[in-house]
Short mmCIF file of C-alpha atoms in Angstrom, two decimals:
data_model
loop_
_atom_site.label_atom_id
_atom_site.label_comp_id
_atom_site.label_asym_id
_atom_site.label_seq_id
_atom_site.Cartn_x
_atom_site.Cartn_y
_atom_site.Cartn_z
CA UNK M 1 -9.84 -9.29 43.54
CA UNK M 2 -7.66 -6.56 42.11
CA UNK M 3 -8.13 -3.04 43.33
CA UNK M 4 -9.59 -0.92 40.57
CA UNK M 5 -8.48 2.60 39.84
CA UNK M 6 -10.96 4.64 37.87
CA UNK M 7 -9.50 7.35 35.69
CA UNK M 8 -11.04 9.93 33.41
CA UNK M 9 -9.58 10.19 29.93
CA UNK M 10 -9.29 13.82 28.89
CA UNK M 11 -9.28 14.55 25.21
CA UNK M 12 -5.70 15.34 24.26
CA UNK M 13 -4.41 17.43 21.44
CA UNK M 14 -4.58 16.46 17.77
CA UNK M 15 -1.72 16.83 15.33
CA UNK M 16 -2.20 17.12 11.58
CA UNK M 17 0.25 18.30 8.98
CA UNK M 18 -1.28 20.17 6.05
CA UNK M 19 0.09 21.90 3.02
CA UNK M 20 0.65 25.61 3.40
CA UNK M 21 0.42 28.24 0.72
CA UNK M 22 3.18 28.56 -1.84
CA UNK M 23 5.48 31.57 -1.82
CA UNK M 24 5.96 31.92 1.97
CA UNK M 25 9.50 31.82 3.33
CA UNK M 26 10.50 28.73 5.28
CA UNK M 27 10.10 30.21 8.75
CA UNK M 28 6.72 31.72 7.93
CA UNK M 29 5.62 28.46 6.31
CA UNK M 30 6.68 26.51 9.41
CA UNK M 31 4.83 28.98 11.63
CA UNK M 32 1.67 28.68 9.52
CA UNK M 33 1.93 24.91 9.53
CA UNK M 34 2.31 24.84 13.30
CA UNK M 35 -0.74 27.09 13.63
CA UNK M 36 -2.77 24.75 11.46
CA UNK M 37 -1.57 21.77 13.49
CA UNK M 38 -2.56 23.55 16.70
CA UNK M 39 -6.03 24.16 15.27
CA UNK M 40 -6.32 20.49 14.29
CA UNK M 41 -5.41 19.41 17.81
CA UNK M 42 -9.00 20.00 18.88
CA UNK M 43 -10.48 18.96 15.55
CA UNK M 44 -12.07 15.70 14.44
CA UNK M 45 -8.88 13.65 14.13
CA UNK M 46 -8.96 10.93 11.51
CA UNK M 47 -12.31 9.92 10.05
CA UNK M 48 -12.37 6.59 8.28
CA UNK M 49 -14.78 4.34 6.42
CA UNK M 50 -13.52 0.76 6.72
CA UNK M 51 -16.69 -1.06 5.76
CA UNK M 52 -19.71 -2.03 7.80
CA UNK M 53 -18.66 -5.33 9.34
CA UNK M 54 -17.28 -3.70 12.47
CA UNK M 55 -20.80 -2.39 13.18
CA UNK M 56 -22.53 -5.70 12.50
CA UNK M 57 -21.42 -7.56 15.62
CA UNK M 58 -20.27 -7.09 19.17
CA UNK M 59 -16.96 -5.45 20.08
CA UNK M 60 -16.65 -7.95 22.94
CA UNK M 61 -13.65 -10.32 22.59
CA UNK M 62 -15.52 -12.89 24.69
CA UNK M 63 -17.99 -13.10 21.79
CA UNK M 64 -15.30 -13.30 19.10
CA UNK M 65 -14.65 -9.63 18.33
CA UNK M 66 -11.45 -8.72 16.49
CA UNK M 67 -10.42 -12.36 16.24
CA UNK M 68 -8.37 -11.67 13.11
CA UNK M 69 -6.06 -9.59 15.28
CA UNK M 70 -6.78 -5.85 15.41
CA UNK M 71 -5.39 -4.91 18.85
CA UNK M 72 -6.36 -1.26 19.09
CA UNK M 73 -8.83 -1.68 22.00
CA UNK M 74 -8.12 -5.11 23.45
CA UNK M 75 -4.98 -7.17 22.96
CA UNK M 76 -4.18 -10.88 22.84
CA UNK M 77 -1.17 -12.69 24.26
CA UNK M 78 0.24 -12.99 20.74
CA UNK M 79 -0.02 -10.92 17.59
CA UNK M 80 1.00 -11.33 13.96
CA UNK M 81 3.87 -9.25 12.63
CA UNK M 82 4.25 -7.98 9.03
CA UNK M 83 6.06 -11.20 8.13
CA UNK M 84 3.04 -13.27 9.24
CA UNK M 85 4.94 -14.57 12.26
CA UNK M 86 3.63 -14.75 15.81
CA UNK M 87 5.28 -12.43 18.30
CA UNK M 88 4.41 -11.47 21.85
CA UNK M 89 1.73 -8.87 22.47
CA UNK M 90 0.63 -9.11 26.12
CA UNK M 91 3.04 -12.03 26.47
CA UNK M 92 6.81 -11.60 26.51
CA UNK M 93 7.62 -15.20 25.64
CA UNK M 94 6.22 -18.71 25.79
CA UNK M 95 7.20 -22.35 25.67
CA UNK M 96 5.50 -25.56 24.60
CA UNK M 97 6.04 -28.92 26.26
CA UNK M 98 7.49 -31.82 24.30
CA UNK M 99 4.12 -33.55 24.17
CA UNK M 100 2.47 -30.29 23.00
CA UNK M 101 -0.12 -30.50 25.78
CA UNK M 102 1.18 -27.66 27.94
CA UNK M 103 1.68 -24.04 26.84
CA UNK M 104 3.26 -21.61 29.31
CA UNK M 105 3.18 -17.84 28.73
CA UNK M 106 5.08 -15.16 30.59
CA UNK M 107 3.17 -11.88 30.66
CA UNK M 108 4.23 -8.25 30.39
CA UNK M 109 4.35 -6.34 33.65
CA UNK M 110 3.17 -2.81 34.44
CA UNK M 111 0.29 -3.02 31.99
CA UNK M 112 -3.06 -1.43 32.81
CA UNK M 113 -6.51 -1.56 31.31
CA UNK M 114 -8.09 1.67 30.13
CA UNK M 115 -10.08 1.87 33.39
CA UNK M 116 -6.82 1.99 35.37
CA UNK M 117 -6.91 -1.56 36.75
CA UNK M 118 -3.83 -3.76 36.52
CA UNK M 119 -3.51 -6.49 33.90
CA UNK M 120 -2.27 -9.81 35.21
CA UNK M 121 -2.67 -13.56 34.85
CA UNK M 122 -6.07 -13.50 36.53
CA UNK M 123 -7.48 -11.62 33.55
CA UNK M 124 -6.12 -14.20 31.11
CA UNK M 125 -7.60 -17.07 33.11
CA UNK M 126 -10.94 -15.28 33.39
CA UNK M 127 -11.07 -14.55 29.65
CA UNK M 128 -10.36 -18.12 28.59
CA UNK M 129 -12.64 -19.70 31.17
CA UNK M 130 -15.49 -17.37 30.23
CA UNK M 131 -15.18 -18.16 26.53
CA UNK M 132 -14.97 -21.90 27.19
CA UNK M 133 -18.02 -21.79 29.45
CA UNK M 134 -19.91 -19.82 26.80
CA UNK M 135 -18.44 -21.39 23.68
CA UNK M 136 -21.72 -21.10 21.80
CA UNK M 137 -21.37 -17.30 21.94
CA UNK M 138 -17.98 -17.34 20.21
CA UNK M 139 -17.82 -19.15 16.91
CA UNK M 140 -14.43 -17.64 16.01
CA UNK M 141 -12.31 -18.97 18.88
CA UNK M 142 -12.58 -22.72 19.50
CA UNK M 143 -11.51 -23.76 23.01
CA UNK M 144 -12.99 -27.25 23.00
CA UNK M 145 -9.51 -28.80 23.37
CA UNK M 146 -8.56 -26.55 26.28
CA UNK M 147 -8.66 -28.66 29.43
CA UNK M 148 -7.46 -26.17 32.02
CA UNK M 149 -5.96 -22.68 32.29
CA UNK M 150 -4.10 -21.70 35.46
CA UNK M 151 -2.35 -18.63 36.81
CA UNK M 152 1.00 -19.92 38.11
CA UNK M 153 1.73 -16.46 39.49
CA UNK M 154 0.67 -12.89 38.66
CA UNK M 155 2.54 -12.91 35.36
CA UNK M 156 2.64 -16.55 34.28
CA UNK M 157 -0.22 -18.53 32.74
CA UNK M 158 -0.31 -22.23 31.94
CA UNK M 159 -2.67 -23.84 29.43
CA UNK M 160 -3.32 -27.59 29.50
CA UNK M 161 -4.86 -29.22 26.43
CA UNK M 162 -6.85 -32.42 26.39
CA UNK M 163 -5.04 -33.49 23.22
CA UNK M 164 -2.27 -32.07 21.07
CA UNK M 165 -3.61 -29.35 18.83
CA UNK M 166 -1.03 -27.66 16.63
CA UNK M 167 -3.17 -24.57 15.77
CA UNK M 168 -3.39 -23.58 19.45
CA UNK M 169 -1.02 -20.64 18.92
CA UNK M 170 -3.45 -19.41 16.26
CA UNK M 171 -6.18 -19.64 18.86
CA UNK M 172 -4.09 -17.68 21.37
CA UNK M 173 -3.59 -14.89 18.84
CA UNK M 174 -7.32 -14.72 18.15
CA UNK M 175 -8.58 -14.19 21.69
CA UNK M 176 -8.08 -10.74 23.19
CA UNK M 177 -8.04 -10.28 26.94
CA UNK M 178 -10.73 -8.56 29.03
CA UNK M 179 -10.47 -7.39 32.67
CA UNK M 180 -11.80 -9.92 35.17
CA UNK M 181 -13.13 -7.28 37.56
CA UNK M 182 -14.85 -5.02 35.06
CA UNK M 183 -16.24 -7.42 32.50
CA UNK M 184 -19.88 -6.79 31.65
CA UNK M 185 -21.34 -8.82 28.80
CA UNK M 186 -23.86 -6.19 27.75
CA UNK M 187 -21.60 -3.16 28.18
CA UNK M 188 -18.70 -4.73 26.30
CA UNK M 189 -20.79 -5.08 23.13
CA UNK M 190 -20.15 -1.38 22.53
CA UNK M 191 -17.77 -0.19 25.30
CA UNK M 192 -15.07 -2.82 25.85
CA UNK M 193 -12.29 -2.09 28.31
CA UNK M 194 -8.87 -3.15 27.10
CA UNK M 195 -5.13 -2.65 27.25
CA UNK M 196 -4.77 -1.32 23.70
CA UNK M 197 -3.73 2.14 22.54
CA UNK M 198 -7.35 3.31 22.12
CA UNK M 199 -10.65 3.09 23.91
CA UNK M 200 -14.22 3.64 22.75
CA UNK M 201 -15.42 7.07 23.83
CA UNK M 202 -18.70 6.99 21.90
CA UNK M 203 -20.64 4.29 20.08
CA UNK M 204 -23.59 5.28 17.91
CA UNK M 205 -25.14 2.14 16.47
CA UNK M 206 -24.85 1.95 12.67
CA UNK M 207 -23.46 5.49 12.60
CA UNK M 208 -20.02 5.85 14.13
CA UNK M 209 -17.51 4.55 16.65
CA UNK M 210 -15.34 7.26 18.17
CA UNK M 211 -11.99 6.08 19.54
CA UNK M 212 -9.76 8.17 21.77
CA UNK M 213 -6.22 7.51 22.91
CA UNK M 214 -5.99 5.38 26.04
CA UNK M 215 -3.99 7.42 28.55
CA UNK M 216 -3.28 4.22 30.49
CA UNK M 217 -1.55 2.60 27.50
CA UNK M 218 1.80 1.05 28.45
CA UNK M 219 3.42 1.55 25.03
CA UNK M 220 4.29 4.66 23.08
CA UNK M 221 1.29 6.96 22.99
CA UNK M 222 -0.31 7.13 19.55
CA UNK M 223 0.26 10.40 17.73
CA UNK M 224 -3.31 10.49 16.48
CA UNK M 225 -5.49 10.96 19.52
CA UNK M 226 -8.89 10.46 17.94
CA UNK M 227 -10.15 8.14 15.22
CA UNK M 228 -13.77 7.98 14.11
CA UNK M 229 -15.01 4.93 12.19
CA UNK M 230 -18.14 5.77 10.24
CA UNK M 231 -20.94 3.57 8.93
CA UNK M 232 -22.30 4.36 5.48
CA UNK M 233 -22.78 2.87 2.06
CA UNK M 234 -19.65 2.67 -0.07
CA UNK M 235 -20.86 5.14 -2.69
CA UNK M 236 -21.75 7.64 0.02
CA UNK M 237 -18.35 7.12 1.60
CA UNK M 238 -16.60 7.73 -1.69
CA UNK M 239 -18.59 10.93 -2.17
CA UNK M 240 -17.65 11.98 1.37
CA UNK M 241 -13.99 11.41 0.54
CA UNK M 242 -14.27 13.57 -2.58
CA UNK M 243 -15.77 16.35 -0.49
CA UNK M 244 -12.95 16.12 2.05
CA UNK M 245 -15.02 14.67 4.89
CA UNK M 246 -13.07 11.41 5.25
CA UNK M 247 -9.38 10.61 5.53
CA UNK M 248 -9.54 6.87 4.76
CA UNK M 249 -12.10 5.20 2.51
CA UNK M 250 -12.39 1.55 1.65
CA UNK M 251 -13.40 1.06 -1.98
CA UNK M 252 -14.03 -1.82 -4.30
CA UNK M 253 -11.60 -2.55 -7.09
CA UNK M 254 -13.97 -0.87 -9.56
CA UNK M 255 -13.08 2.47 -7.91
CA UNK M 256 -9.33 1.95 -8.09
CA UNK M 257 -8.84 4.11 -11.20
CA UNK M 258 -10.83 7.03 -9.78
CA UNK M 259 -9.12 10.27 -8.74
CA UNK M 260 -9.73 12.12 -5.49
CA UNK M 261 -8.00 15.43 -4.79
CA UNK M 262 -5.67 15.18 -1.82
CA UNK M 263 -5.97 11.40 -1.59
CA UNK M 264 -4.04 8.48 -3.08
CA UNK M 265 -5.47 5.09 -4.02
CA UNK M 266 -3.42 2.43 -2.23
CA UNK M 267 -3.55 -1.35 -2.62
CA UNK M 268 -2.72 -3.60 0.35
CA UNK M 269 -1.23 -7.08 0.36
CA UNK M 270 -3.64 -9.69 1.70
CA UNK M 271 -3.96 -13.38 2.40
CA UNK M 272 -7.52 -13.08 1.10
CA UNK M 273 -8.39 -15.37 -1.82
CA UNK M 274 -11.50 -15.71 -3.94
CA UNK M 275 -12.38 -19.18 -5.10
CA UNK M 276 -15.38 -21.03 -6.43
CA UNK M 277 -16.46 -24.31 -4.90
CA UNK M 278 -17.20 -27.05 -7.44
CA UNK M 279 -19.36 -29.93 -6.14
CA UNK M 280 -17.49 -33.19 -6.74
CA UNK M 281 -20.42 -35.62 -6.53
CA UNK M 282 -23.04 -36.30 -9.20
CA UNK M 283 -26.60 -35.29 -8.41
CA UNK M 284 -28.01 -37.57 -5.73
CA UNK M 285 -29.81 -37.55 -2.42
CA UNK M 286 -28.01 -37.83 0.90
CA UNK M 287 -28.84 -37.45 4.57
CA UNK M 288 -27.60 -34.45 6.53
CA UNK M 289 -26.44 -34.57 10.14
CA UNK M 290 -30.02 -34.39 11.35
CA UNK M 291 -31.18 -37.28 9.18
CA UNK M 292 -32.98 -35.15 6.59
CA UNK M 293 -32.76 -36.17 2.95
CA UNK M 294 -31.26 -33.43 0.77
CA UNK M 295 -30.23 -33.17 -2.87
CA UNK M 296 -26.49 -32.74 -3.37
CA UNK M 297 -24.01 -32.80 -6.22
CA UNK M 298 -23.83 -31.53 -9.77
CA UNK M 299 -23.60 -33.69 -12.89
CA UNK M 300 -21.25 -31.26 -14.67
CA UNK M 301 -18.80 -30.22 -11.95
CA UNK M 302 -18.61 -33.79 -10.66
CA UNK M 303 -16.56 -34.57 -13.75
CA UNK M 304 -12.94 -33.97 -12.77
CA UNK M 305 -12.12 -33.15 -16.40
CA UNK M 306 -14.41 -30.11 -16.21
CA UNK M 307 -12.88 -28.94 -12.94
CA UNK M 308 -9.32 -29.42 -14.18
CA UNK M 309 -10.02 -27.85 -17.57
CA UNK M 310 -11.33 -24.73 -15.84
CA UNK M 311 -8.34 -24.59 -13.51
CA UNK M 312 -5.69 -24.82 -16.23
CA UNK M 313 -7.62 -23.31 -19.15
CA UNK M 314 -8.91 -19.98 -17.86
CA UNK M 315 -6.72 -16.87 -17.91
CA UNK M 316 -6.77 -15.48 -14.38
CA UNK M 317 -5.01 -12.25 -15.26
CA UNK M 318 -7.63 -11.48 -17.91
CA UNK M 319 -10.34 -12.23 -15.36
CA UNK M 320 -8.71 -9.89 -12.82
CA UNK M 321 -8.29 -7.19 -15.45
CA UNK M 322 -11.95 -7.39 -16.41
CA UNK M 323 -13.40 -7.77 -12.91
CA UNK M 324 -11.05 -5.70 -10.77
CA UNK M 325 -9.32 -3.23 -13.08
CA UNK M 326 -6.21 -5.37 -12.75
CA UNK M 327 -6.08 -5.09 -8.96
CA UNK M 328 -5.11 -8.44 -7.44
CA UNK M 329 -2.82 -11.37 -8.13
CA UNK M 330 -3.68 -14.62 -9.94
CA UNK M 331 -4.05 -17.47 -7.44
CA UNK M 332 -4.08 -21.24 -7.85
CA UNK M 333 -4.06 -21.94 -4.10
CA UNK M 334 -3.73 -20.07 -0.83
CA UNK M 335 -1.27 -17.20 -0.55
CA UNK M 336 2.45 -17.70 -0.01
CA UNK M 337 2.53 -15.19 2.88
CA UNK M 338 1.10 -18.00 5.02
CA UNK M 339 3.69 -20.44 6.34
CA UNK M 340 1.37 -23.42 5.92
CA UNK M 341 0.14 -22.59 2.42
CA UNK M 342 1.19 -24.58 -0.61
CA UNK M 343 3.76 -22.90 -2.83
CA UNK M 344 3.12 -25.24 -5.74
CA UNK M 345 1.85 -23.43 -8.80
CA UNK M 346 1.07 -23.97 -12.47
CA UNK M 347 0.48 -21.92 -15.57
CA UNK M 348 -3.06 -21.20 -16.63
CA UNK M 349 -4.39 -20.07 -20.01
CA UNK M 350 -3.57 -23.49 -21.48
CA UNK M 351 -6.68 -23.50 -23.64
CA UNK M 352 -5.64 -26.25 -26.06
CA UNK M 353 -4.69 -28.61 -23.25
CA UNK M 354 -7.94 -27.88 -21.43
CA UNK M 355 -9.98 -28.53 -24.57
CA UNK M 356 -8.24 -31.86 -25.09
CA UNK M 357 -9.08 -32.84 -21.50
CA UNK M 358 -12.73 -32.09 -22.13
CA UNK M 359 -12.83 -33.88 -25.47
CA UNK M 360 -11.08 -36.96 -24.07
CA UNK M 361 -13.77 -37.02 -21.35
CA UNK M 362 -16.50 -36.97 -24.00
CA UNK M 363 -17.44 -33.28 -23.92
CA UNK M 364 -18.07 -32.19 -27.53
CA UNK M 365 -19.80 -29.22 -29.12
CA UNK M 366 -21.69 -31.26 -31.69
CA UNK M 367 -24.38 -28.67 -32.37
CA UNK M 368 -21.91 -25.75 -32.67
CA UNK M 369 -23.72 -23.54 -30.15
CA UNK M 370 -20.49 -22.80 -28.27
CA UNK M 371 -21.41 -25.06 -25.34
CA UNK M 372 -20.05 -28.57 -25.03
CA UNK M 373 -22.24 -31.50 -24.18
CA UNK M 374 -21.86 -35.13 -23.23
CA UNK M 375 -24.82 -36.97 -24.61
CA UNK M 376 -27.87 -35.00 -23.52
CA UNK M 377 -26.01 -33.17 -20.74
CA UNK M 378 -24.91 -29.62 -21.50
CA UNK M 379 -21.65 -28.41 -19.94
CA UNK M 380 -23.38 -25.66 -18.01
CA UNK M 381 -23.76 -24.96 -14.31
CA UNK M 382 -24.72 -22.13 -11.96
CA UNK M 383 -22.35 -19.99 -9.91
CA UNK M 384 -23.81 -17.81 -7.17
CA UNK M 385 -22.40 -14.56 -5.87
CA UNK M 386 -23.62 -14.21 -2.27
CA UNK M 387 -24.47 -11.36 0.02
CA UNK M 388 -24.83 -8.53 -2.48
CA UNK M 389 -21.05 -8.36 -2.96
CA UNK M 390 -20.51 -6.52 -6.26
CA UNK M 391 -16.85 -7.54 -6.48
CA UNK M 392 -17.72 -11.22 -6.21
CA UNK M 393 -20.42 -10.81 -8.84
CA UNK M 394 -18.00 -9.05 -11.18
CA UNK M 395 -15.48 -11.84 -10.65
CA UNK M 396 -18.03 -14.52 -11.49
CA UNK M 397 -19.13 -12.67 -14.64
CA UNK M 398 -15.52 -12.29 -15.79
CA UNK M 399 -14.93 -16.00 -15.15
CA UNK M 400 -18.04 -16.94 -17.12
CA UNK M 401 -16.87 -14.88 -20.08
CA UNK M 402 -13.41 -16.48 -19.96
CA UNK M 403 -14.82 -20.01 -19.66
CA UNK M 404 -16.61 -19.58 -22.98
CA UNK M 405 -13.23 -20.17 -24.64
CA UNK M 406 -13.43 -23.72 -23.33
CA UNK M 407 -17.04 -24.32 -24.30
CA UNK M 408 -18.15 -24.23 -20.67
CA UNK M 409 -21.26 -22.22 -19.89
CA UNK M 410 -21.41 -20.66 -16.41
CA UNK M 411 -24.68 -19.02 -15.41
CA UNK M 412 -23.97 -16.27 -12.87
CA UNK M 413 -26.66 -15.63 -10.28
CA UNK M 414 -26.99 -13.89 -6.94
CA UNK M 415 -28.19 -15.21 -3.59
CA UNK M 416 -28.48 -14.14 0.01
CA UNK M 417 -26.27 -15.89 2.55
CA UNK M 418 -29.33 -17.72 3.86
CA UNK M 419 -30.03 -18.99 0.36
CA UNK M 420 -26.42 -20.06 -0.06
CA UNK M 421 -26.88 -22.72 2.62
CA UNK M 422 -29.45 -24.41 0.38
CA UNK M 423 -27.45 -23.96 -2.84
CA UNK M 424 -23.85 -24.64 -1.83
CA UNK M 425 -24.00 -28.44 -2.22
CA UNK M 426 -25.34 -28.34 -5.79
CA UNK M 427 -23.87 -25.19 -7.40
CA UNK M 428 -20.72 -23.13 -7.48
CA UNK M 429 -20.39 -20.39 -4.86
CA UNK M 430 -17.92 -17.49 -4.89
CA UNK M 431 -16.13 -17.71 -1.55
CA UNK M 432 -13.65 -15.53 0.25
CA UNK M 433 -11.08 -17.16 2.51
CA UNK M 434 -8.09 -15.69 4.25
CA UNK M 435 -6.90 -16.34 7.78
CA UNK M 436 -3.70 -17.09 9.67
CA UNK M 437 -4.90 -20.44 10.94
CA UNK M 438 -4.59 -23.50 8.67
CA UNK M 439 -7.85 -24.85 10.08
CA UNK M 440 -9.49 -23.44 6.94
CA UNK M 441 -8.12 -26.56 5.22
CA UNK M 442 -9.94 -28.71 7.77
CA UNK M 443 -13.14 -26.82 6.97
CA UNK M 444 -12.71 -27.22 3.22
CA UNK M 445 -11.61 -30.83 2.92
CA UNK M 446 -12.46 -32.95 5.99
CA UNK M 447 -14.91 -35.53 4.69
CA UNK M 448 -17.01 -35.95 7.83
CA UNK M 449 -17.93 -32.25 7.80
CA UNK M 450 -20.07 -32.64 4.67
CA UNK M 451 -23.73 -31.83 5.43
CA UNK M 452 -23.03 -30.98 9.06
CA UNK M 453 -24.20 -27.39 8.69
CA UNK M 454 -22.44 -24.11 8.14
CA UNK M 455 -20.06 -23.70 5.23
CA UNK M 456 -17.82 -26.72 5.82
CA UNK M 457 -16.81 -29.04 2.94
CA UNK M 458 -19.70 -27.85 0.81
CA UNK M 459 -18.43 -29.70 -2.28
CA UNK M 460 -18.69 -33.13 -0.62
CA UNK M 461 -14.97 -33.85 -0.94
CA UNK M 462 -13.82 -37.24 0.39
CA UNK M 463 -10.29 -38.59 0.39
CA UNK M 464 -9.11 -40.94 3.12
CA UNK M 465 -5.47 -39.90 2.78
CA UNK M 466 -6.43 -36.22 3.08
CA UNK M 467 -8.45 -37.03 6.21
CA UNK M 468 -5.43 -38.82 7.66
CA UNK M 469 -3.10 -35.91 6.87
CA UNK M 470 -5.52 -33.43 8.44
CA UNK M 471 -5.56 -35.51 11.61
CA UNK M 472 -1.75 -35.63 11.56
CA UNK M 473 -1.54 -31.87 11.14
CA UNK M 474 -3.97 -31.12 13.96
CA UNK M 475 -2.30 -33.46 16.45
CA UNK M 476 1.35 -32.77 15.57
CA UNK M 477 3.48 -31.87 18.59
CA UNK M 478 5.59 -29.35 16.66
CA UNK M 479 4.94 -26.73 14.02
CA UNK M 480 7.34 -28.20 11.47
CA UNK M 481 5.48 -31.51 11.26
CA UNK M 482 2.12 -29.72 11.29
CA UNK M 483 3.09 -27.46 8.40
CA UNK M 484 4.43 -30.41 6.40
CA UNK M 485 1.15 -32.27 6.89
CA UNK M 486 -0.94 -29.23 5.92
CA UNK M 487 1.05 -28.90 2.72
CA UNK M 488 0.43 -32.55 1.95
CA UNK M 489 -3.30 -31.95 2.46
CA UNK M 490 -3.20 -29.23 -0.18
CA UNK M 491 -1.03 -31.19 -2.60
CA UNK M 492 -3.41 -34.14 -2.61
CA UNK M 493 -6.69 -32.19 -2.53
CA UNK M 494 -5.63 -29.61 -5.11
CA UNK M 495 -4.92 -32.41 -7.58
CA UNK M 496 -8.66 -33.18 -7.49
CA UNK M 497 -9.59 -29.51 -8.21
CA UNK M 498 -12.56 -29.25 -5.81
CA UNK M 499 -11.96 -25.50 -5.55
CA UNK M 500 -11.33 -23.14 -8.45
CA UNK M 501 -8.92 -20.55 -7.02
CA UNK M 502 -8.99 -17.30 -8.94
CA UNK M 503 -7.42 -14.31 -7.24
CA UNK M 504 -5.47 -13.17 -4.22
CA UNK M 505 -7.31 -9.91 -3.87
CA UNK M 506 -5.72 -6.65 -2.81
CA UNK M 507 -7.64 -4.35 -0.49
CA UNK M 508 -8.10 -0.88 -1.95
CA UNK M 509 -8.29 2.37 0.01
CA UNK M 510 -8.13 6.06 -0.72
CA UNK M 511 -5.92 7.66 1.93
CA UNK M 512 -5.43 11.32 2.76
CA UNK M 513 -2.06 12.48 1.42
CA UNK M 514 -1.34 14.09 4.80
CA UNK M 515 -1.78 10.79 6.64
CA UNK M 516 0.91 8.15 7.11
CA UNK M 517 -0.66 4.79 7.97
CA UNK M 518 2.74 3.12 8.40
CA UNK M 519 2.80 0.63 5.55
CA UNK M 520 5.87 -1.00 7.13
CA UNK M 521 3.82 -2.20 10.12
CA UNK M 522 0.69 -3.20 8.23
CA UNK M 523 0.18 -6.96 8.42
CA UNK M 524 -0.98 -8.90 5.35
CA UNK M 525 -4.71 -8.33 5.50
CA UNK M 526 -6.86 -11.35 6.36
CA UNK M 527 -10.33 -11.87 4.92
CA UNK M 528 -12.68 -8.97 5.53
CA UNK M 529 -12.10 -6.05 3.20
CA UNK M 530 -12.10 -2.87 5.22
CA UNK M 531 -11.40 -3.46 8.87
CA UNK M 532 -7.87 -4.94 8.50
CA UNK M 533 -6.39 -1.50 7.78
CA UNK M 534 -6.89 -0.66 11.47
CA UNK M 535 -4.44 -3.40 12.50
CA UNK M 536 -1.68 -0.85 13.20
CA UNK M 537 -3.77 2.19 14.12
CA UNK M 538 -1.43 3.09 16.97
CA UNK M 539 1.35 3.69 14.39
CA UNK M 540 -0.61 6.13 12.23
CA UNK M 541 0.85 9.61 11.99
CA UNK M 542 0.35 12.89 10.23
CA UNK M 543 2.98 13.82 7.67
#
């Protein structure tokens, strides 16, 4: 066992640049500014509202915390850089065997956890073994293909896989390391010990998380010594920003045109898309994985002509303008800041072409009520906005209004996430996807996942060639072949239009004008509006 050194983190000074009064000479102004900075050194640091999701689950990496890669408390062996490439974090370098079954990582030396204990290969082995032995407690990091993890020496770790699995580097980047000697499952829910630039000094459930600089951190010490993440409703957070109580505030796109004195509204690039699933089967009964008979399918969206007409006929920019005040980018697939994402595109707003598709498929508006029909079947279907998400609801409403130009009637409704599980196989659902790993394509399109539970392949998509390409991508022994196969998956599946992609959203924040959050080191934000802004917290500075 490693010898543990317990240290006490003393609160260090805070630095904050503020505007000084006009009319002072330069030396006096500098003196006043320095005095204000000195005062702020013992003040509250940065206070931020980044949404509530960080309070909704454990902070323990063993249970899947921070799996999208926010290494401010704990760190993984790899991290994503601003170009969406994997680079070393706790690892210096790595190599993969020719058969893609063995991954060997060399680790950084002279790294300590925030409790003063040394980081070494034993901690990596412990972390991975603990997750694998308790896989049911971590739905974000899948280690089922990990056969064995071994410490070759204090700073070298070897992973053996049971079969080639090309997304394993994605997995490595998602699992942050905990100390083998100090790990406590209950304690780490709120007080994890890590190697990152910050540590939790206070956790008040559903109120605030206070982070202080980790004086054991091996890298450059963060300039901002204290960051408080607060829990509150978005409207209350926006009001707190207007009253000067917060330095960073996550807002929905509907707030993007608002003005706040001393703060600037800033939009962040993301890999986060919003799409609507369109069931591809007609209404029928089927058996789920437990043998229960369930109703699936939709007689309107099962017609490919309807799905394609929506995809090419709607005007995404108009929808974004109406739903999000113009914040976001039109999307017809996943975002091009992902190496595996399709870059194929097409023009939308082709109303005449979409109408011809519908008419050729037998959809006519014979009674002139603005809604097409085929025989007795009206071209109408439900779309549900889940989880009380106002932005998703606004998006669905804007889509419904735009679809009227095609004679398609979309009824927008709301549902809880529990209700979604009973609705997703028969109606449209507004989804949010955005992650570094291409396994999202497996979840969306692998045929044998239909009716297996969760949110996998909810539309009932089935294509044998797509299944084959997914298998090829997962088992490829090099990234080039894997990426090529993933792109083929999208090319084939997208031609069937099982998903109506609408927007690559941009995350909106109001940021204190005296705060520099280092836009150059922000990574493209994954799904989860709010928390991703903390990805580079150690680089934040006062202006």
